[in-house]
Each structure stands twice: as C-alpha cells, then as structure tokens.
Coordinates of C-alpha atoms in Angstrom, one line a residue:
M1 CA -113.8 -59.5 -10.6
S2 CA -111.3 -60.6 -13.4
D3 CA -112.3 -64.2 -14.5
Q4 CA -108.8 -65.6 -14.1
L5 CA -109.4 -64.8 -10.3
A6 CA -113.0 -66.4 -9.5
C7 CA -112.7 -69.5 -8.5
E8 CA -115.8 -69.9 -6.9
K9 CA -117.5 -68.6 -10.1
F10 CA -116.1 -71.2 -12.2
G11 CA -116.5 -74.2 -9.7
R12 CA -114.6 -74.6 -6.1
K13 CA -116.3 -75.6 -3.7
D14 CA -113.8 -75.5 -0.4
L15 CA -113.9 -71.8 0.1
T16 CA -111.9 -71.9 3.2
Y17 CA -108.9 -69.6 1.8
Q18 CA -110.8 -66.4 1.8
N19 CA -111.7 -66.4 5.3
W20 CA -107.4 -66.3 6.6
R21 CA -106.3 -63.0 7.8
W22 CA -102.3 -62.5 8.7
Q23 CA -101.7 -61.7 12.6
P24 CA -97.8 -60.8 12.9
H25 CA -96.1 -61.3 15.5
H26 CA -95.5 -57.9 18.1
C27 CA -98.6 -56.2 17.0
D28 CA -101.9 -55.5 15.5
L29 CA -102.5 -54.8 12.0
P30 CA -105.2 -51.8 11.5
R31 CA -108.9 -53.2 10.5
F32 CA -109.0 -52.0 6.8
N33 CA -111.6 -49.6 6.2
A34 CA -112.9 -48.2 3.2
T35 CA -114.6 -44.9 4.0
A36 CA -111.1 -44.0 5.6
L37 CA -109.5 -44.7 2.1
L38 CA -111.4 -43.1 -0.2
E39 CA -111.2 -39.9 2.0
R40 CA -107.4 -40.6 1.9
L41 CA -107.5 -40.6 -1.5
R42 CA -110.5 -38.0 -2.1
N43 CA -108.5 -36.0 -5.2
K44 CA -105.7 -38.1 -5.4
R45 CA -104.8 -41.3 -7.6
L46 CA -103.4 -44.3 -5.7
V47 CA -101.8 -46.4 -8.8
F48 CA -100.5 -49.9 -9.1
V49 CA -97.8 -50.4 -11.4
G50 CA -96.5 -53.6 -12.6
D51 CA -97.7 -57.8 -13.7
S52 CA -100.8 -59.9 -13.1
L53 CA -99.8 -60.6 -10.0
N54 CA -100.0 -56.7 -9.2
R55 CA -103.4 -56.6 -11.2
G56 CA -104.8 -59.1 -9.0
Q57 CA -103.8 -56.9 -6.0
W58 CA -105.4 -53.5 -7.5
V59 CA -108.8 -56.3 -8.3
S60 CA -108.5 -56.6 -4.7
M61 CA -108.6 -53.1 -3.3
V62 CA -111.3 -52.0 -6.1
C63 CA -113.6 -54.5 -4.7
L64 CA -113.2 -53.9 -0.6
V65 CA -113.0 -50.4 -2.1
E66 CA -116.3 -51.0 -4.2
T67 CA -118.6 -53.5 -1.9
S68 CA -118.3 -51.1 0.9
M69 CA -119.6 -47.9 -1.2
P70 CA -123.5 -47.4 -1.4
S71 CA -125.4 -48.8 -4.3
S72 CA -126.4 -44.8 -5.1
S73 CA -122.6 -43.5 -5.0
P74 CA -121.6 -42.5 -8.6
K75 CA -118.6 -45.1 -9.8
S76 CA -117.1 -45.7 -13.0
M77 CA -114.1 -48.1 -14.5
I78 CA -112.5 -46.8 -17.5
S79 CA -109.7 -48.9 -19.5
N80 CA -106.8 -47.2 -21.7
G81 CA -104.7 -48.9 -23.5
S82 CA -102.7 -50.2 -20.6
L83 CA -104.3 -48.2 -17.8
I84 CA -107.4 -49.1 -16.3
T85 CA -108.9 -46.7 -13.5
F86 CA -111.6 -47.2 -11.6
K87 CA -113.0 -43.7 -9.5
A88 CA -115.5 -43.0 -7.0
T89 CA -117.0 -39.2 -8.1
D90 CA -118.3 -37.9 -4.9
F91 CA -114.3 -38.6 -3.5
N92 CA -113.0 -38.1 -7.0
A93 CA -110.8 -40.8 -5.9
S94 CA -109.1 -43.1 -8.4
I95 CA -107.3 -46.8 -7.9
E96 CA -105.7 -47.7 -11.1
F97 CA -103.5 -50.3 -12.2
Y98 CA -101.1 -50.2 -15.1
W99 CA -99.4 -52.7 -17.2
A100 CA -95.3 -52.9 -17.2
P101 CA -94.8 -56.1 -15.9
L102 CA -90.9 -55.3 -16.5
L103 CA -91.3 -52.1 -15.3
V104 CA -88.8 -50.6 -18.1
E105 CA -90.1 -50.7 -22.1
S106 CA -90.5 -54.3 -23.2
N107 CA -91.4 -56.1 -26.3
S108 CA -94.2 -57.4 -23.4
D109 CA -95.7 -54.1 -23.0
N110 CA -99.5 -54.6 -24.6
P111 CA -101.2 -55.1 -22.1
V112 CA -103.3 -58.3 -24.0
N113 CA -101.0 -59.6 -26.2
H114 CA -98.0 -59.7 -24.2
R115 CA -97.4 -63.8 -24.6
L116 CA -94.2 -63.9 -27.2
P117 CA -91.3 -66.8 -27.6
D118 CA -88.5 -64.2 -26.9
R119 CA -89.0 -61.6 -24.3
I120 CA -87.1 -58.2 -25.0
V121 CA -86.7 -55.6 -22.2
R122 CA -85.3 -52.0 -23.0
A123 CA -83.4 -52.0 -19.7
H124 CA -82.7 -48.2 -20.0
A125 CA -85.5 -46.9 -20.7
I126 CA -88.8 -46.5 -18.5
E127 CA -90.5 -42.9 -19.8
K128 CA -93.0 -44.1 -21.8
H129 CA -94.3 -45.6 -18.7
A130 CA -94.0 -43.9 -16.1
R131 CA -95.1 -40.7 -17.6
H132 CA -98.6 -42.2 -17.1
W133 CA -98.3 -42.0 -13.3
T134 CA -95.3 -39.9 -12.0
D135 CA -98.1 -37.1 -10.8
A136 CA -99.7 -40.2 -8.5
H137 CA -100.3 -38.9 -5.0
I138 CA -99.5 -43.4 -4.1
L139 CA -98.0 -45.4 -5.9
V140 CA -97.1 -49.2 -5.5
F141 CA -95.0 -51.1 -7.6
N142 CA -94.1 -54.6 -8.7
S143 CA -92.2 -56.8 -11.0
Y144 CA -90.9 -60.2 -10.2
L145 CA -92.9 -63.2 -12.2
W146 CA -91.7 -61.6 -15.8
W147 CA -88.2 -62.0 -15.0
R148 CA -87.7 -65.5 -14.1
Q149 CA -85.6 -67.0 -16.8
P150 CA -81.7 -67.4 -17.2
K151 CA -81.0 -64.7 -19.2
M152 CA -82.8 -61.4 -20.7
N153 CA -82.5 -60.3 -24.4
T154 CA -81.6 -56.7 -23.3
L155 CA -81.9 -53.9 -26.2
W156 CA -79.4 -50.8 -26.0
G157 CA -81.8 -48.6 -28.4
S158 CA -85.3 -48.2 -30.0
F159 CA -87.3 -51.1 -31.0
G160 CA -88.0 -50.8 -34.9
N161 CA -84.4 -49.2 -35.2
S162 CA -81.6 -51.2 -37.5
D163 CA -79.1 -49.6 -34.9
G164 CA -80.2 -51.5 -31.7
I165 CA -77.9 -53.8 -29.9
Y166 CA -79.3 -57.2 -28.6
K167 CA -77.4 -59.0 -26.0
D168 CA -78.5 -61.6 -23.7
V169 CA -77.7 -60.7 -20.2
E170 CA -77.8 -63.0 -17.1
M171 CA -81.7 -62.1 -14.9
L172 CA -80.1 -61.0 -12.1
R173 CA -77.9 -58.3 -13.9
S174 CA -80.8 -57.0 -16.1
Y175 CA -82.6 -56.7 -13.6
E176 CA -80.4 -54.5 -11.4
M177 CA -80.3 -52.2 -15.0
A178 CA -84.1 -52.0 -15.0
L179 CA -84.1 -51.0 -11.2
K180 CA -81.4 -48.6 -12.0
T181 CA -84.0 -47.0 -14.3
W182 CA -86.7 -47.2 -12.2
A183 CA -84.7 -45.6 -9.0
D184 CA -83.2 -42.9 -11.8
W185 CA -86.8 -41.9 -12.6
L186 CA -88.2 -41.8 -9.2
E187 CA -85.7 -39.4 -7.9
I188 CA -85.3 -37.1 -10.7
H189 CA -89.8 -37.2 -11.2
I190 CA -91.3 -37.6 -8.4
N191 CA -92.7 -35.0 -6.0
R192 CA -91.7 -35.6 -3.0
T193 CA -94.1 -34.0 -0.4
K194 CA -97.1 -35.4 -2.5
T195 CA -96.2 -39.2 -3.0
Q196 CA -96.5 -42.3 -1.3
L197 CA -93.9 -44.6 -2.7
F198 CA -94.4 -48.8 -1.9
F199 CA -92.8 -51.8 -3.7
I200 CA -94.3 -54.8 -3.3
S201 CA -92.0 -58.2 -3.0
M202 CA -91.9 -61.4 -5.1
S203 CA -95.2 -63.3 -4.9
P204 CA -94.4 -67.3 -4.5
T205 CA -96.1 -69.8 -6.4
H206 CA -96.8 -73.6 -5.4
Q207 CA -95.7 -75.7 -8.6
R208 CA -94.0 -78.5 -7.3
A209 CA -96.0 -80.3 -4.5
E210 CA -92.6 -82.1 -2.8
E211 CA -91.5 -79.0 -1.7
W212 CA -94.1 -79.3 0.7
G213 CA -93.4 -83.1 1.6
E214 CA -96.9 -84.4 -1.4
S215 CA -96.0 -86.2 -4.2
A216 CA -93.0 -85.3 -7.1
G217 CA -95.3 -84.1 -10.4
E218 CA -98.0 -82.4 -8.5
N219 CA -98.7 -78.8 -7.9
C220 CA -101.0 -76.8 -6.0
Y221 CA -104.3 -78.5 -7.5
S222 CA -106.8 -80.1 -4.8
E223 CA -105.1 -78.5 -2.1
T224 CA -107.4 -76.9 0.8
E225 CA -105.1 -76.6 3.4
M226 CA -102.4 -74.2 4.6
I227 CA -98.7 -75.0 4.7
G228 CA -98.1 -75.7 8.8
K229 CA -94.2 -75.4 8.8
D230 CA -93.3 -72.5 10.6
E231 CA -90.7 -70.0 7.9
Y232 CA -91.7 -72.5 5.1
Q233 CA -89.8 -71.4 2.0
G234 CA -90.4 -73.1 -1.6
N235 CA -88.2 -72.5 -4.0
G236 CA -91.2 -70.4 -6.2
S237 CA -89.0 -67.3 -5.4
N238 CA -86.2 -66.3 -5.5
P239 CA -84.3 -63.9 -2.4
E240 CA -81.7 -62.4 -5.2
M241 CA -84.3 -60.5 -6.9
M242 CA -85.6 -59.0 -3.6
R243 CA -82.0 -58.2 -1.9
K244 CA -81.6 -56.5 -5.7
V245 CA -84.7 -54.6 -5.1
E246 CA -83.5 -54.0 -1.3
A247 CA -80.5 -52.6 -2.8
A248 CA -82.0 -49.7 -5.1
I249 CA -84.2 -49.6 -2.6
N250 CA -81.5 -48.6 0.3
D251 CA -79.6 -46.6 -2.2
L252 CA -82.3 -44.5 -3.2
K253 CA -83.3 -43.6 0.7
S254 CA -79.4 -42.4 0.5
R255 CA -80.8 -40.1 -2.2
G256 CA -83.4 -38.8 -0.2
L257 CA -86.6 -40.4 -1.3
T258 CA -88.3 -43.1 0.9
V259 CA -89.7 -46.0 -0.8
R260 CA -91.0 -48.5 1.7
L261 CA -90.7 -52.1 0.5
I262 CA -94.0 -54.7 2.1
N263 CA -92.7 -58.2 2.7
I264 CA -95.3 -60.3 1.6
T265 CA -93.4 -62.8 0.6
Q266 CA -93.0 -65.4 3.7
L267 CA -96.8 -65.2 4.6
S268 CA -97.9 -66.1 1.3
E269 CA -95.9 -68.5 0.9
Y270 CA -97.7 -70.9 3.6
R271 CA -101.0 -69.9 1.1
K272 CA -100.1 -73.1 -1.2
E273 CA -104.5 -73.5 -1.0
G274 CA -105.0 -70.2 -2.7
H275 CA -104.1 -70.1 -5.8
P276 CA -106.9 -71.1 -8.7
S277 CA -105.4 -74.3 -10.0
I278 CA -108.1 -75.6 -12.8
Y279 CA -110.9 -72.9 -11.1
R280 CA -110.6 -70.2 -13.7
K281 CA -110.9 -68.7 -17.1
Q282 CA -108.5 -66.4 -18.6
W283 CA -108.6 -66.5 -22.4
E284 CA -111.0 -69.3 -22.8
L285 CA -112.6 -71.8 -20.4
L286 CA -110.6 -74.9 -20.1
T287 CA -111.6 -77.6 -22.3
Q288 CA -112.1 -81.5 -20.3
R289 CA -108.9 -82.0 -21.5
Q290 CA -106.8 -79.5 -19.5
I291 CA -109.1 -80.5 -16.5
S292 CA -108.2 -83.6 -16.4
K293 CA -104.7 -82.9 -16.7
P294 CA -104.3 -80.6 -14.0
S295 CA -100.8 -81.1 -13.4
A296 CA -100.1 -79.3 -17.0
Y297 CA -102.7 -76.7 -16.7
A298 CA -103.3 -75.4 -13.0
D299 CA -102.5 -72.1 -12.2
C300 CA -100.7 -71.8 -9.2
I301 CA -99.1 -68.5 -9.5
H302 CA -101.5 -65.9 -9.2
W303 CA -104.3 -66.0 -6.1
C304 CA -108.1 -66.5 -5.7
L305 CA -110.3 -63.6 -5.2
P306 CA -111.3 -62.9 -1.5
G307 CA -108.6 -64.2 -0.6
V308 CA -104.8 -63.9 -0.1
P309 CA -103.8 -60.4 -2.5
D310 CA -106.9 -58.9 0.2
V311 CA -104.2 -59.2 2.8
W312 CA -101.7 -58.0 1.4
N313 CA -103.9 -54.6 0.8
Q314 CA -104.5 -55.0 4.2
L315 CA -100.6 -54.5 5.1
L316 CA -101.0 -51.2 2.2
Y317 CA -104.1 -49.7 3.7
A318 CA -101.3 -49.8 7.4
Y319 CA -98.5 -48.6 5.1
I320 CA -100.5 -45.6 4.0
F321 CA -101.9 -44.4 7.0
N322 CA -98.5 -44.8 8.9
S323 CA -96.7 -43.6 6.8
S324 CA -98.9 -40.7 5.6
S325 CA -98.2 -39.3 9.2
H326 CA -94.5 -39.2 9.4
N327 CA -93.2 -39.0 5.8
T328 CA -95.4 -37.1 3.2
K329 CA -97.5 -34.4 3.2
M330 CA -100.6 -35.6 1.5

C-alpha cells in the first residue's frame, strides 16, 4: 500500500468511501475473482503504463489479488527503475507498473525525481519506454494529468543534443502527436494474437468546491458524501483530450488493432469524497502548518485505497474476460 493513498492509516475516520461499488444501467458487472484472474495471468504479464493515477490503479490491483492469496503462497515485489513488478510465483503471473506519465519520452521520466519547473516532451520518441512492455500480454495505459497546461515544451531531437529543436506547442496538438507515436508503435510491435490493449480515460479532480455547490475557495477536504446529481461533470476533466484518445483508438481499429477505452470518468466524477485530502504521506508527512491549510495542501487528485480505483479494476476485470473470449487468443 502506498502511503500516498493509505488514508485510514494517516488519520481519516469516515470510511464509507471504501464501500461503494458501481452499478451500470442495464447490466451487471461480474464479481471480482482474484483466483480466476491469477489463473488467466498464469505465465503472463499484466502491465500498467502511465502516471501516478495508473500507479494507484496498479496498487489497487495488487492489493485485490494479494489479499486473496494464501499466506503460504510465495510472492515477490521487485523495483527496477521505472518498472515495479509484483509476482505470484505459483502462477508465474506478474502485475507490473511502468512509470511513463506522458507515454512518450520526457524530462519527467525519473520515477522519483520528476517534479521539474519546465516540462519537456519528446512527442516522437517512445522506444526507451516501450521496450520494457511490448511483450506483455495485457497492457493498460493512461496519460492525462501531466498534460494539463496550456502549452508543452516539445523537443525534436535528443536530450543533451545541441542540435535539438525546442518549441512551445499547444497542449492538445502535442498530446495528439504523442498519441500518434504511441499508436504507430503499437501497430508495428504488438502481437495481435497475444496482447490485450486498454486505455483508461481521464480521472477527474475535485479541487473547486463551488462546482458542486459549496463555498468558493474550498476543495474536497472534509467531504464525506458523493455528488448526487446524475451525470454531474466538473471542470477537472478535459473532454477534448479524450476525443483525441478516441480518435487515435479509432485510427488503430481501422489498421486492424483493437484498444478498449475504459471510461472511468463519469463514475469518478461523483466521488468528491474519495480523495486523500490531508490524510496521506507523499515524501514526508504534512506539517501542522500544511494540515491547517487544507485549501492549499489537500490532495484532490489521487484516490484513497480501498476506494475508487478498486471500481476501475472491476471494470478492467470484466473487460479482460469479455475481450479475451472474442478478440484475443490468450
């Protein structure tokens, strides 16, 4: 469990956020069965690729699987740079996370030291990352949070090469270029009879309480109930970006490669009470001064665990079993 997401451990008392599940209209999701998933993953790799929100979903998946395993069942956790691997030894099954917050190469690729004043992206370069996950059997991508700025400093060339060309590019255009690089790599390198591909839609934030009718200047801090308005949408998500993702996925489909878009956005929009707020530890515990100013220091981006990412994984679980029977030879 990541301390950044362990809200109960760091003092959160209201725990109802742990107990909600998602009930879609007109269908019932299958119950999550960790043993069935491990059997599906026997001799295989499930790899999450993306940012800290995708890492939170990976943590959720590892917890859902590991807590169902007998205490005598051997398992391991190995960290190797950008790649973290949980392995269930008896199944030779691995559930992995690879840090690539912009999918393509950037100056934020260090899994620890990545908070830089000037974010630079190589929108046409992905091989450094992709060689670590191309042979996986199930790939789960996301990339949204790190793009949320008006322009991206985009590099044509290599880091450290004096001949490189840097240009500020409108964010949506740079995002589109990165998605094309990602899609082109998948088309050429993915084994279509072996690998299932998924893309997780954007995870909404709840940083402005006035969006759901509370006082301006407040955020998700002290929220204990969901938003009850049907089809509520705040300003913490960018539909234009998801349209770019849909366009890239549709283009891949026209080239004979299927990527399933798992839409977690709307169900997560309601969950203003599901964030860590001040009940967390990232690198260090929050100071008393920081705790006293939740409007400035509350984390209303990530999600407590147990919590919302468990619901995302129930959807992913359903798609893995449904898609594999129709599209992919496992």
